[in-house]
Amino acid sequence: MDKMFYLLLMLLISWFGCGAKPGTSSSPTTEEERFALERKKMVEEQLISWGRGIKNKRVLEAMSKVPRHLFVPDDVRNHAYDDTPLPIGYGQTISQPYIVAFMTEQLDPQPGHRVLEIGTGSGYQAAVLSMLVAEVYSIEIIEPLALRAQETCKRLGYTNVFIKVGDGYRGWKEKAPFDSIIVTCAPEKIPEPLIEQLKEGGKMIIPVGPIWDQSLYLLTKEGKEIKKQAVLPVRFVPMKGEIEQK
Ligand code: SAH
């Protein structure tokens, strides 16, 4: 009798437990499916709704395809699609998804463009851009981060991303000029060599200022003139290297 009661109890527990468990018809079955659903929700809620208003269809599509969870370390993987920056090691962070989408949209990326990024970090921003333009050149000052990003991009098939270890202050002269430049670490002054490596009519998006008072600036190069517009208050990790001596 005791055994019967126990069996019945187990049956009831597993029956009631079912609805909340993955593996039922309406829930994702694999981890990849779960992340895909989270990514879709991230795009719909954090980029389109909540008054954020990212509109560029190609940018939204790239954000809905690139597997952000494969660019972050294991211990934060379950937070990959949260509305927040995440630590990627060496005291650095991957930006909040909204900031990645916003900066990408500001550059108005076109299929034939060649883009320079300063601050590869995880390689995620470079991968998003690589879906929208012809070539992405990215420089990272911390060697192990550069190597990891290189490995991730290669493994996931982002073959038009070219990463090198170095100080991005001087840009990438051999590959210049660029249609656009994206800087994902914050100097206190805009590095002159980067302006020089921007094409006529090209755009640069860059956070400028000390950590407690930064703004994202959109620069447009028009002849000898540089148009400069503050577009969003932000908080990025400081740019290191040569800029610190300026
Ligand atoms: N875009 C990245 C996030 C970048 S975090 C992503 O998608 O994950 C900022 C990065 O800029 C850090 O990895 C930091 O090491 C790098 N960095 C700081 N100063 C730099 C410099 N002078 N040149 C190149 N990279 C730099």
PDB file of C-alpha atoms and ligand atoms in Angstrom, residues 88 92-95 100 117-126 139-142 145 166-169 184-185 236-243, ligand 1:
ATOM      1  CA  ILE A  88      34.767  39.488 -20.677  1.00  0.00           C
ATOM      2  CA  GLN A  92      37.054  44.719 -19.935  1.00  0.00           C
ATOM      3  CA  THR A  93      33.389  44.486 -20.932  1.00  0.00           C
ATOM      4  CA  ILE A  94      31.198  43.686 -23.919  1.00  0.00           C
ATOM      5  CA  SER A  95      28.732  46.561 -24.440  1.00  0.00           C
ATOM      6  CA  VAL A 100      26.030  47.913 -30.071  1.00  0.00           C
ATOM      7  CA  GLU A 117      37.026  49.210 -35.068  1.00  0.00           C
ATOM      8  CA  ILE A 118      39.223  50.203 -32.123  1.00  0.00           C
ATOM      9  CA  GLY A 119      38.714  47.856 -29.141  1.00  0.00           C
ATOM     10  CA  THR A 120      37.880  44.347 -30.431  1.00  0.00           C
ATOM     11  CA  GLY A 121      37.144  42.986 -26.932  1.00  0.00           C
ATOM     12  CA  SER A 122      35.024  39.864 -27.442  1.00  0.00           C
ATOM     13  CA  GLY A 123      34.699  40.346 -31.215  1.00  0.00           C
ATOM     14  CA  TYR A 124      30.897  40.664 -30.974  1.00  0.00           C
ATOM     15  CA  GLN A 125      30.620  44.203 -32.363  1.00  0.00           C
ATOM     16  CA  ALA A 126      32.978  43.245 -35.199  1.00  0.00           C
ATOM     17  CA  ILE A 139      42.456  46.412 -33.266  1.00  0.00           C
ATOM     18  CA  GLU A 140      42.734  45.188 -29.671  1.00  0.00           C
ATOM     19  CA  ILE A 141      45.478  46.195 -27.226  1.00  0.00           C
ATOM     20  CA  ILE A 142      45.134  43.151 -24.901  1.00  0.00           C
ATOM     21  CA  LEU A 145      41.435  39.118 -25.915  1.00  0.00           C
ATOM     22  CA  GLY A 166      48.082  46.720 -31.055  1.00  0.00           C
ATOM     23  CA  ASP A 167      47.354  50.240 -29.906  1.00  0.00           C
ATOM     24  CA  GLY A 168      44.433  51.560 -31.933  1.00  0.00           C
ATOM     25  CA  TYR A 169      45.473  55.164 -31.328  1.00  0.00           C
ATOM     26  CA  THR A 184      34.543  51.127 -28.328  1.00  0.00           C
ATOM     27  CA  CYS A 185      36.922  52.421 -25.647  1.00  0.00           C
ATOM     28  CA  PHE A 236      32.895  52.896 -21.780  1.00  0.00           C
ATOM     29  CA  VAL A 237      36.213  51.539 -20.492  1.00  0.00           C
ATOM     30  CA  PRO A 238      39.023  54.100 -20.987  1.00  0.00           C
ATOM     31  CA  MET A 239      41.289  53.931 -24.049  1.00  0.00           C
ATOM     32  CA  LYS A 240      44.771  52.797 -23.012  1.00  0.00           C
ATOM     33  CA  GLY A 241      48.215  53.196 -24.544  1.00  0.00           C
ATOM     34  CA  GLU A 242      49.639  56.217 -26.345  1.00  0.00           C
ATOM     35  CA  ILE A 243      46.575  58.396 -25.672  1.00  0.00           C
TER      36      ILE A 243
HETATM   37  N1  SAH B   1      33.725  46.082 -28.937  1.00  0.00           N
HETATM   38  C1  SAH B   1      33.957  45.119 -27.881  1.00  0.00           C
HETATM   39  C2  SAH B   1      33.901  45.716 -26.486  1.00  0.00           C
HETATM   40  C3  SAH B   1      35.078  46.535 -26.261  1.00  0.00           C
HETATM   41  S1  SAH B   1      35.560  46.849 -24.607  1.00  0.00           S
HETATM   42  C4  SAH B   1      33.009  43.948 -27.983  1.00  0.00           C
HETATM   43  O1  SAH B   1      32.159  43.911 -28.880  1.00  0.00           O
HETATM   44  O2  SAH B   1      33.141  43.045 -27.168  1.00  0.00           O
HETATM   45  C5  SAH B   1      36.865  47.954 -25.026  1.00  0.00           C
HETATM   46  C6  SAH B   1      38.115  47.254 -25.530  1.00  0.00           C
HETATM   47  O3  SAH B   1      39.027  48.267 -25.947  1.00  0.00           O
HETATM   48  C7  SAH B   1      38.825  46.438 -24.477  1.00  0.00           C
HETATM   49  O4  SAH B   1      38.961  45.117 -24.892  1.00  0.00           O
HETATM   50  C8  SAH B   1      40.184  47.135 -24.340  1.00  0.00           C
HETATM   51  O5  SAH B   1      41.252  46.261 -24.073  1.00  0.00           O
HETATM   52  C9  SAH B   1      40.327  47.788 -25.700  1.00  0.00           C
HETATM   53  N2  SAH B   1      41.270  48.915 -25.770  1.00  0.00           N
HETATM   54  C10 SAH B   1      41.538  49.864 -24.840  1.00  0.00           C
HETATM   55  N3  SAH B   1      42.448  50.733 -25.304  1.00  0.00           N
HETATM   56  C11 SAH B   1      42.772  50.323 -26.557  1.00  0.00           C
HETATM   57  C12 SAH B   1      43.664  50.829 -27.553  1.00  0.00           C
HETATM   58  N4  SAH B   1      44.423  51.910 -27.372  1.00  0.00           N
HETATM   59  N5  SAH B   1      43.737  50.155 -28.731  1.00  0.00           N
HETATM   60  C13 SAH B   1      42.992  49.037 -28.961  1.00  0.00           C
HETATM   61  N6  SAH B   1      42.135  48.521 -28.045  1.00  0.00           N
HETATM   62  C14 SAH B   1      42.025  49.153 -26.860  1.00  0.00           C
END
